[in-house]
Each structure stands twice: as structure tokens, then as C-alpha cells.
Coordinates of C-alpha atoms in Angstrom, one line a residue:
X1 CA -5.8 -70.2 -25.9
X2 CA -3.4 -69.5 -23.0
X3 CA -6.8 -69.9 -20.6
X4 CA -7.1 -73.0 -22.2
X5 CA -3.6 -74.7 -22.1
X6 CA -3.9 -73.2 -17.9
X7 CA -6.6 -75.5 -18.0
X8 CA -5.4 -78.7 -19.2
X9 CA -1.6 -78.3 -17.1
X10 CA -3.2 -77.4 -13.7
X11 CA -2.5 -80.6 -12.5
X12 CA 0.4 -81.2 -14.3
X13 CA 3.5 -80.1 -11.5
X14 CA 6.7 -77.6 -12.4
X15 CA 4.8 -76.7 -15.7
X16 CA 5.5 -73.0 -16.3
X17 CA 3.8 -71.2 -19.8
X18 CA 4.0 -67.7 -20.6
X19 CA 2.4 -65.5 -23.2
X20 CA 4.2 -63.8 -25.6
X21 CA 1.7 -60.7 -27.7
X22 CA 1.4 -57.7 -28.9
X23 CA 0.0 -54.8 -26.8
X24 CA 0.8 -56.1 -23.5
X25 CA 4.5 -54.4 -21.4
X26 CA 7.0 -56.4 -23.2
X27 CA 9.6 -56.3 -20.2
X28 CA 7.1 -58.3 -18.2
X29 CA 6.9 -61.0 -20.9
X30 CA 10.6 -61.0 -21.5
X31 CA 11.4 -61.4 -17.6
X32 CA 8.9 -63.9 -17.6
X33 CA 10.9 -66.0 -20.2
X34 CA 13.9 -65.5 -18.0
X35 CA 12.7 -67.1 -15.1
X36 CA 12.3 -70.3 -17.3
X37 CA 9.2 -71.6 -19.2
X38 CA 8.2 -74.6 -20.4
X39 CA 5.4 -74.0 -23.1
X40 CA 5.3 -70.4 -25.1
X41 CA 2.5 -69.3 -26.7
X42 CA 2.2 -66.4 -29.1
X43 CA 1.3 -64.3 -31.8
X44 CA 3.6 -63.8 -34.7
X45 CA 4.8 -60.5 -34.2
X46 CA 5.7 -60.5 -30.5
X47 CA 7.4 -64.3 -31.3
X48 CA 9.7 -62.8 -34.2
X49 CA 10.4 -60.0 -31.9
X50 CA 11.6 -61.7 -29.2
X51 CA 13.7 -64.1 -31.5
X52 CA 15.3 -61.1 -32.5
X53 CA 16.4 -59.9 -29.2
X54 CA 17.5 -63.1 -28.0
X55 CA 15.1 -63.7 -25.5
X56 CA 13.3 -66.6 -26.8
X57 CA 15.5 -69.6 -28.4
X58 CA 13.7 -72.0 -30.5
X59 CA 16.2 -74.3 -31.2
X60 CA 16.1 -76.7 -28.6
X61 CA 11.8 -77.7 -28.4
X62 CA 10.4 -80.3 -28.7
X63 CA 6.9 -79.4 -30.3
X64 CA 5.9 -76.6 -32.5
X65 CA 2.3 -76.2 -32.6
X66 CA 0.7 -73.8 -35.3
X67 CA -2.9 -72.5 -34.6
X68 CA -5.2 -71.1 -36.8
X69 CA -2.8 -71.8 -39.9
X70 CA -5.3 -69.9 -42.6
X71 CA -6.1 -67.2 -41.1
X72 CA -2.2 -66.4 -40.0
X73 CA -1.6 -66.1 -43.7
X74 CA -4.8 -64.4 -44.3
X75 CA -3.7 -61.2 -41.9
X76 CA 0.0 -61.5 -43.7
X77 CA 1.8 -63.5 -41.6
X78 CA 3.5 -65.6 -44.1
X79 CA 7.2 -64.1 -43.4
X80 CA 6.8 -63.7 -39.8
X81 CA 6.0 -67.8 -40.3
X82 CA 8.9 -68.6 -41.7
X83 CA 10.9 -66.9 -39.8
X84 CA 9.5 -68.5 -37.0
X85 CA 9.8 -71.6 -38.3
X86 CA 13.5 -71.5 -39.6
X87 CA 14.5 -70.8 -36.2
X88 CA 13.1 -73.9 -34.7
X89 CA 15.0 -77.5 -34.7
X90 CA 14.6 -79.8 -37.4
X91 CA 14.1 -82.3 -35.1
X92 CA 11.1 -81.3 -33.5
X93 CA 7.5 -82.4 -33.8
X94 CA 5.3 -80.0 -35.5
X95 CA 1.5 -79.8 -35.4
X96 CA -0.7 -77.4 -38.1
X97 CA -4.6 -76.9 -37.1
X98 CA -6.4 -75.0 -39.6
X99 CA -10.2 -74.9 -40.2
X100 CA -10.0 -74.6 -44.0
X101 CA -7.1 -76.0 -46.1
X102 CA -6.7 -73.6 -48.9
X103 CA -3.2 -73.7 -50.9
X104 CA -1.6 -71.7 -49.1
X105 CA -1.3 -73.4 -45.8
X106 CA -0.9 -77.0 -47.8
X107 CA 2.2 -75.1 -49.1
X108 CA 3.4 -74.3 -46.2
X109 CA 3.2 -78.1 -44.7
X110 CA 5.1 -78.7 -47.8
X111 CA 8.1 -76.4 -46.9
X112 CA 8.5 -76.9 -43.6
X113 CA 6.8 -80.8 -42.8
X114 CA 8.6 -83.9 -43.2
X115 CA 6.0 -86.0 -44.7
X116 CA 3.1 -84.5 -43.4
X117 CA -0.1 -86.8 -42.2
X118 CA -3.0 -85.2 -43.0
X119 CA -6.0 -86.0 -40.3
X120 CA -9.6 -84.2 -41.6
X121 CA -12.3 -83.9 -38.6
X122 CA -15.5 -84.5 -40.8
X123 CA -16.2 -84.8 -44.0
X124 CA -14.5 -81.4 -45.9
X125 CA -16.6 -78.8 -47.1
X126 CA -19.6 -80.2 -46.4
X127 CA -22.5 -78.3 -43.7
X128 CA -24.0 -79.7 -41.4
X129 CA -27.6 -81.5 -41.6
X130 CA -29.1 -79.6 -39.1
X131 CA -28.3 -76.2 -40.0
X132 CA -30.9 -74.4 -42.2
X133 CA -29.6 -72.5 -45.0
X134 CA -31.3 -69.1 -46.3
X135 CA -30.3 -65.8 -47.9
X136 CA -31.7 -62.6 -48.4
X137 CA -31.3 -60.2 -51.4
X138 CA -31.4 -56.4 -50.7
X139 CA -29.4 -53.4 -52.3
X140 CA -26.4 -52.6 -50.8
X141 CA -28.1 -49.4 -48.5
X142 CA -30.6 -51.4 -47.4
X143 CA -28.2 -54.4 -45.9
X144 CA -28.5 -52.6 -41.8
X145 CA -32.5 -52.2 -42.4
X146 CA -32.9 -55.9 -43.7
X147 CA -30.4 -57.4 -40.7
X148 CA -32.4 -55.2 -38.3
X149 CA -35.5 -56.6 -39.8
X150 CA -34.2 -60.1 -39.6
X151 CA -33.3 -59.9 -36.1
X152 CA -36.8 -58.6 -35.0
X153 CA -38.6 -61.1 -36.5
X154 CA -37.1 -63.9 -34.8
X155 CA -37.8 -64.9 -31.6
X156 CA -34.7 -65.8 -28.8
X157 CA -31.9 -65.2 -31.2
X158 CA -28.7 -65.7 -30.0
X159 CA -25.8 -65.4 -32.7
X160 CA -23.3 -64.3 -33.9
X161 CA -23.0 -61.4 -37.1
X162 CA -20.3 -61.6 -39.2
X163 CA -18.7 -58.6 -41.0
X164 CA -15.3 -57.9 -42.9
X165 CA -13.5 -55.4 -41.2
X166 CA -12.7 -54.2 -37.5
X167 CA -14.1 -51.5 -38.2
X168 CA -17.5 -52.2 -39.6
X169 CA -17.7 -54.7 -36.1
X170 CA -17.6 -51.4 -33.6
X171 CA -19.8 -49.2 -36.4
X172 CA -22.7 -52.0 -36.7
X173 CA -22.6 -53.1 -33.0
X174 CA -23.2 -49.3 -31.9
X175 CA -25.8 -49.0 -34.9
X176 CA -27.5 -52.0 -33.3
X177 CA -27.1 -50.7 -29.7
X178 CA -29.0 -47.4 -30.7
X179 CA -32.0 -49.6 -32.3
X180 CA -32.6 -51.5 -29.3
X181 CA -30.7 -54.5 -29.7
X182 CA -28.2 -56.3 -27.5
X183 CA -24.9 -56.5 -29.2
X184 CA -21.0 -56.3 -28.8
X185 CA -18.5 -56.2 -31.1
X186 CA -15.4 -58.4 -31.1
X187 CA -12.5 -58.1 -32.8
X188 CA -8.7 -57.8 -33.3
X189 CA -8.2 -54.0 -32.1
X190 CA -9.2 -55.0 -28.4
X191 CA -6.9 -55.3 -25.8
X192 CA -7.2 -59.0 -23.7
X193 CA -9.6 -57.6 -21.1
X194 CA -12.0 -56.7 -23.3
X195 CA -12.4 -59.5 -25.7
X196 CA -12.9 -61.4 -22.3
X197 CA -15.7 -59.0 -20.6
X198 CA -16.9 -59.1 -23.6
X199 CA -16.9 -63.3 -24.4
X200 CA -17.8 -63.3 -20.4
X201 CA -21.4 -61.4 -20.8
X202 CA -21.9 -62.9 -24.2
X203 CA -21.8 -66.4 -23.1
X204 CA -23.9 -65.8 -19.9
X205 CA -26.6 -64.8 -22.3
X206 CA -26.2 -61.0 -21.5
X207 CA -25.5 -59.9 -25.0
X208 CA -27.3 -61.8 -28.0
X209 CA -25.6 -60.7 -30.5
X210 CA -21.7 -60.5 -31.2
X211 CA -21.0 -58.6 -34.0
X212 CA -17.6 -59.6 -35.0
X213 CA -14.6 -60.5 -38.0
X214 CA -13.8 -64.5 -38.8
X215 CA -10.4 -63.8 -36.8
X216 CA -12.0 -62.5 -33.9
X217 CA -14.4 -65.7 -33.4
X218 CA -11.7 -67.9 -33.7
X219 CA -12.0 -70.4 -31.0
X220 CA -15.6 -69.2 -30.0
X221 CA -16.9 -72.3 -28.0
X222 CA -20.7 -71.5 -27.5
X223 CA -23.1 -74.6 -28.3
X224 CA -26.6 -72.8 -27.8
X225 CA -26.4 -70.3 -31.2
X226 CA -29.7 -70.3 -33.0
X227 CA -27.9 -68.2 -35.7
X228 CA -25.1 -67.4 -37.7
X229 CA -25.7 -63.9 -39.9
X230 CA -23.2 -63.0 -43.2
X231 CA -23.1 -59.5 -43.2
X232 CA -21.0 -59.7 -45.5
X233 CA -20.7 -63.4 -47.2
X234 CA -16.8 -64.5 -47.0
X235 CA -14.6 -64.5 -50.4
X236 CA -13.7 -68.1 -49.6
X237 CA -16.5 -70.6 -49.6
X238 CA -14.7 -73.0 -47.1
X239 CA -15.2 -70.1 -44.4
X240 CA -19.0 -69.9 -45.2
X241 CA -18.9 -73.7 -43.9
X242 CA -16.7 -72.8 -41.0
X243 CA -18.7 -70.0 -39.7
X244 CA -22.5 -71.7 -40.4
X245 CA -20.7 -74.6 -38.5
X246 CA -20.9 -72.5 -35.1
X247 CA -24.4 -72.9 -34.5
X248 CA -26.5 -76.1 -34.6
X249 CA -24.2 -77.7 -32.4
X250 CA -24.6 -80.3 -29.4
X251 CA -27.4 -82.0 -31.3
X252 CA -29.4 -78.6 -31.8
X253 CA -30.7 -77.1 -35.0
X254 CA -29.5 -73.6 -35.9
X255 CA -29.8 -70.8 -39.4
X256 CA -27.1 -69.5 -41.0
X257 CA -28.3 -66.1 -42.6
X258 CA -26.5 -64.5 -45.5
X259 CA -27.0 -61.1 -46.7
X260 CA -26.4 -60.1 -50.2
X261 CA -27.1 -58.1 -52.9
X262 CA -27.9 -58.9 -56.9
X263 CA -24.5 -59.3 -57.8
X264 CA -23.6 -61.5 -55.5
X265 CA -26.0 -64.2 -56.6
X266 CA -23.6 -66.2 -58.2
X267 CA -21.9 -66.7 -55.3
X268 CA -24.8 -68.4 -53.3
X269 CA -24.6 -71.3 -56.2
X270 CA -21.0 -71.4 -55.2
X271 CA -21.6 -71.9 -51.6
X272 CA -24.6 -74.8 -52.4
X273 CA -22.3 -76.3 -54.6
X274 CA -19.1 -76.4 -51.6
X275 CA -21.2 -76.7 -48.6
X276 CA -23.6 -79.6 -50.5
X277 CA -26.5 -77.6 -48.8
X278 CA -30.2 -76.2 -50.8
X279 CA -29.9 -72.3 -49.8
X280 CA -33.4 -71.1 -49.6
X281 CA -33.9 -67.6 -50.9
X282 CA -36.4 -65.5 -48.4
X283 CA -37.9 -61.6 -48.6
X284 CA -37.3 -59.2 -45.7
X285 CA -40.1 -59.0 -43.3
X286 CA -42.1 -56.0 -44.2
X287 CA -42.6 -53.2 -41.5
X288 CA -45.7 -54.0 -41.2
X289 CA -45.4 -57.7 -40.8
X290 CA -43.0 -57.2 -37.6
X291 CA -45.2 -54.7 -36.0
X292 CA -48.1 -57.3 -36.0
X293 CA -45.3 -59.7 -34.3
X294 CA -44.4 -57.7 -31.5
X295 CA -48.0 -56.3 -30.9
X296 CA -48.8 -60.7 -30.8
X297 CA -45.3 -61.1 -28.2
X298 CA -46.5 -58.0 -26.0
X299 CA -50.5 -59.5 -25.5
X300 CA -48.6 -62.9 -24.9
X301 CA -46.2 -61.5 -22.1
X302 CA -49.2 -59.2 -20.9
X303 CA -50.9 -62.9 -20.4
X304 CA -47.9 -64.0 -18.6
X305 CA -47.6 -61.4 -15.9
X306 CA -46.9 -62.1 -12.2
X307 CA -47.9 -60.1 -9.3
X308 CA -50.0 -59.8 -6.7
X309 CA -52.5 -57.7 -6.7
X310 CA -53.6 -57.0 -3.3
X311 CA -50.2 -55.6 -2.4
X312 CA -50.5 -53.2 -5.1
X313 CA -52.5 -50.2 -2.7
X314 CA -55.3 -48.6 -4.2
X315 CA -53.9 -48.7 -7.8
X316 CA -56.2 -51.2 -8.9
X317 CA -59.3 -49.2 -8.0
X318 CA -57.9 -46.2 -9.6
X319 CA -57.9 -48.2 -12.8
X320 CA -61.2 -49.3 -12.7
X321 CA -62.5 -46.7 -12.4
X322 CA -60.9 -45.2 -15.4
X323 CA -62.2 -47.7 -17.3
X324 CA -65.7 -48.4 -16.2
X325 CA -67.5 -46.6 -18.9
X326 CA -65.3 -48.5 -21.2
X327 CA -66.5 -52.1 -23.0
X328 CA -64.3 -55.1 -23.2
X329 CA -63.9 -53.7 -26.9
X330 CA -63.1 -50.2 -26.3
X331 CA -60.6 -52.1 -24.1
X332 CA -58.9 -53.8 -26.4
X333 CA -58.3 -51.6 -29.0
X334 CA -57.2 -49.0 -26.7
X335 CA -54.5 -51.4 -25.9
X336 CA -53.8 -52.4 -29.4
X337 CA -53.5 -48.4 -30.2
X338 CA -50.8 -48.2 -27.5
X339 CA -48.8 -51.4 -28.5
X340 CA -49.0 -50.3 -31.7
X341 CA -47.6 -46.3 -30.9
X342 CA -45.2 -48.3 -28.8
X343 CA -43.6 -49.0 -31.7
X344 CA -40.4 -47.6 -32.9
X345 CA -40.1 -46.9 -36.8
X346 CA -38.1 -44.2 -38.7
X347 CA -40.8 -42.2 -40.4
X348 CA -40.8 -42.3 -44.0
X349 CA -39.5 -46.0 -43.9
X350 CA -40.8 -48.1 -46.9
X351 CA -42.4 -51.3 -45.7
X352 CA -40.6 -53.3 -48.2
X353 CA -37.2 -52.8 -49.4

């Protein structure tokens, strides 16, 4: 966000903003106040801390912006809030943003809003018309299998995989990595740099598959996702519309894909029923079904090869005459034999699950 609010002052003259937040040398932040600011931005901890030392005085601004309002009180925020907010003027202008609206943040506008306007972008709670809506139901061991299956039978997908925890971002992005498939995690544990190498090589279409927690993709500005995968499908049913919302953007279509197992099918009538959408149910691609699609993909790119052939030496004699006894059959199925060994399975893997 700091990135952001550089952008929209770098014409504006004198206009000095510093960032306040945890994990970052807090002498350099604090001289940084010294020298005189005129916009703050920061996270609730580092804020409450530097009330506390004195460094940052809140009772003379002008505007108090609050970002992200649910999800500050999801990660237990609520006191740092307050305290925040109690040492602000009463005078000022105060601005909440928050993709849902759940109680809890409504309460809050009610403590510390004087008649609060409420402006909704959209109609609330309901998805989007071009995003396609589908769920798959596996048993709880077989949730990596069926998202790895998922992913390799769809062609170009470019998304983003949401899971629960930190933790389960780093474990299923290096699970992923180690089957072949480009993806990063992203989430709260990572310092600045990172999240930004990261967000840097995702956007330029390096990685295809960011495997991160709701907080973490907060403020993810990426129009071209095809999909948005549940990993795990959210407790609230207003953060299902939030996250399908990231893809079929800019006029495109896009899938949001949930994951789930048989006792979670009462949730997916809760979600149609919030989100206004038709969820279609869909089995896992068997083994067998994705081999045949890669086998089809590698003939099509063998068909699109480039080259020249005369600067290639005497390669191409070489191979002719390895295979001048051979028909245009033997051929063939010598090739589909290869594509087919070329394929990496775990032995023993069930074709269905």
C-alpha cells in the first residue's frame, strides 16, 4: 500500500509518508517520523508501539483511513484498534474499507463513527456472471492428489490457491514445486522483499500459481487469472465471493474451484445460496484421462516446432537412418510409447480417487 500511496503523491510537492511495521529496524522508522511526515501508514502493532513511545501523535490529523477492516479483526486486532483509534482526534475524518461487512466491523463503525454513510461497490454478496462455479468432493488425504489433478488437466492456468494457514502456503507450494509445477507461496511470515520478488515474478507470468492465505492476497491486482482454487473453502461465505471475485476480471471469464470433502457439502448450498451462483459438482480427472491429455499437448507442440534443419549438421541423416526400416506406424507408436513413459506417476496410484 505504501507503493501505492508513492504512486498517487509523486507529483504532489513537500509530501513526505513513512512506513511504520513490524520486522523492519524500528530506529530507522522512528527517525523517519522525526524528520516530519505528512501521511503514516501502518500495521497495528508497530502503530500502537510507537503511540506508546511517543513517537507518533495522533491527535492532531486530519484523516484516519482503516484498510482491510475484516480481516484486522480476523488476525485479533480488535484492541490494538481501539487503541489506535482512541488516540486519534474526534474531529477528524475517518474512512473504513473492508471487502466483507460481517458484525464485527459494522460494530466497530458504530463505536468509533459519527453517523457513518455506508457506500457498497456492487451489489453485496452476489458473484460475478462470468465466473464459473464448480467443486470437487474427495476425502480429506486425497485433497493434494485431486488439486494436482485439477491443475494438469487444465490448460494455461494462471491462479491463485487458497489455503488456511501460513504454514500450509510454504508446505503445498514446495509439494507443488517437487511435482513439476510453477508455484510460490505468499503469506504473512515474509519479510517485504519477498512478498515483492515474489508478486514481481508472479505477475510477469513467471510463476502460475500463488499458493497463499486470504490476508496475504489482500490487495492482489492481477486481471488475467483463469482461476481461483479453495484449498480449503473459507468459514465465512462472504470471503468465498471475495476471493472467486479475483479472477474473471477486465471483461474476462474465469473458475473458481473448491475442494471439499463429504462433510462439507452443506456448505456448498450455503455458498450458492450467498453468492446467488449454480455450483456445479465435477469428478477428479482420472490418471488415465490426463495422461491421454498431455500425450494430445506434446504431438500438438511436436507439430509446432521451429527450426531449421539444414543448420542442424548431419543429425538428420543420422536419424534417418535409424529409422529406415521403420513404417510410418512403427513410427508412431514408438513415439506414443515414449510420450507415454515420459510420464511421471507415483506407482501404485489409483486412477480414480
Amino acid at each position: 500500500i505504501v507503493n501505492d500511496i508513492n504512486d498517487f503523491s509523486r507529483f504532489m510537492k513537500d509530501v513526505k509518508i513513512t512506513a511504520v511495521y513490524g520486522g523492519a529496524s524500528i530506529d530507522t522508522q522512528i527517525r523517519a517520523l522525526r524528520k516530519g511526515t505528512q501521511i503514516v501508514v501502518g500495521t497495528p502493532g508497530r502503530v500502537v508501539d510507537m503511540i506508546s513511545r511517543g513517537e507518533l501523535r495522533l491527535q492532531g490529523i486530519d484523516w484516519f483511513v482503516l484498510d482491510e477492516a475484516d480481516e484486522m479483526l480476523n488476525m485479533g486486532f480488535k484492541e490494538d484498534l481501539e487503541t489506535i483509534f482512541e488516540a486519534t482526534a474526534s474531529s477528524k475524518s475517518t474512512w473504513l474499507f473492508s471487502a466483507t461487512m460481517p458484525s464485527r466491523v459494522e460494530s466497530i463503525a458504530g463505536k468509533f463513527m459519527h453517523k457513518p454513510i455506508k457506500i457498497t461497490v456492487g451489489k453485496r454478496n452476489e458473484g460475478a456472471s462470468n465466473i464459473e462455479h464448480v467443486y470437487y468432493m474427495v476425502q480429506a488425504r486425497d485433497r493434494f492428489e485431486a488439486l494436482t489433478r485439477i491443475v494438469a488437466s487444465t490448460q494455461d492456468v494462471y491462479g491463485v490457491v487458497f489455503c488456511r494457514t501460513r504454514t500450509e502456503t510454504t508446505d503445498l507450494a514446495e509439494k507443488l514445486s517437487r511435482k513439476g509445477y510453477s508455484a510460490q507461496a505468499l503469506n504473512g511470515e515474509m519479510s517485504q522483499q519477498q512478498r515483492d520478488k515474489v508478486m514481481g515474478a508472479f505477475r510477469k507470468g513467471h510463476v502460475k500459481l500463488l499458493v497463499a492465505t486470504d490476508v496475504a492476497a489482500r490487495g492482489l491486482d492481477v486481471d488475467e487469472l483463469t482461476h481461483v482454487i479453495n484449498y480449503n473453502v473459507p468459514d465465512d461465505p462472504e470471503v468465498y465471493v471475495h476471493r472467486s471475485g479475483r479472477t474473471g476480471r477486465a471483461g474476462k471469464s474465469g473458475i473458481s474451484v473448491s475442494i471439499i470433502h463429504s462433510r462439507e457439502q452443506n456448505r456448498i448450498r450455503d455458498l450458492e445460496r450467498v453468492s446467488q451462483k449454480k455450483f456445479e459438482h465435477k469428478k477428479v480427472p482420472l490418471l488415465s484421462e490426463i495422461t491421454k491429455y498431455n500425450v494430445l499437448a506434446m504431438a500438438d507442440r511436436l507439430m509446432e516446432s521451429k527450426g531449421n534443419i539444414g543448420k542442424m549438421g548431419d543429425v538428420p541423416t543420422a536419424v534417418a537412418l535409424k529409422f529406415e526400416a521403420l513404417s510410418r506406424e512403427d513410427l508412431i507408436e514408438l513415439w506414443i510409447k515414449a510420450a507415454y513413459a515420459a510420464q511421471s506417476q507415483e506407482p501404485g496410484m489409483p486412477d480414480d480417487i
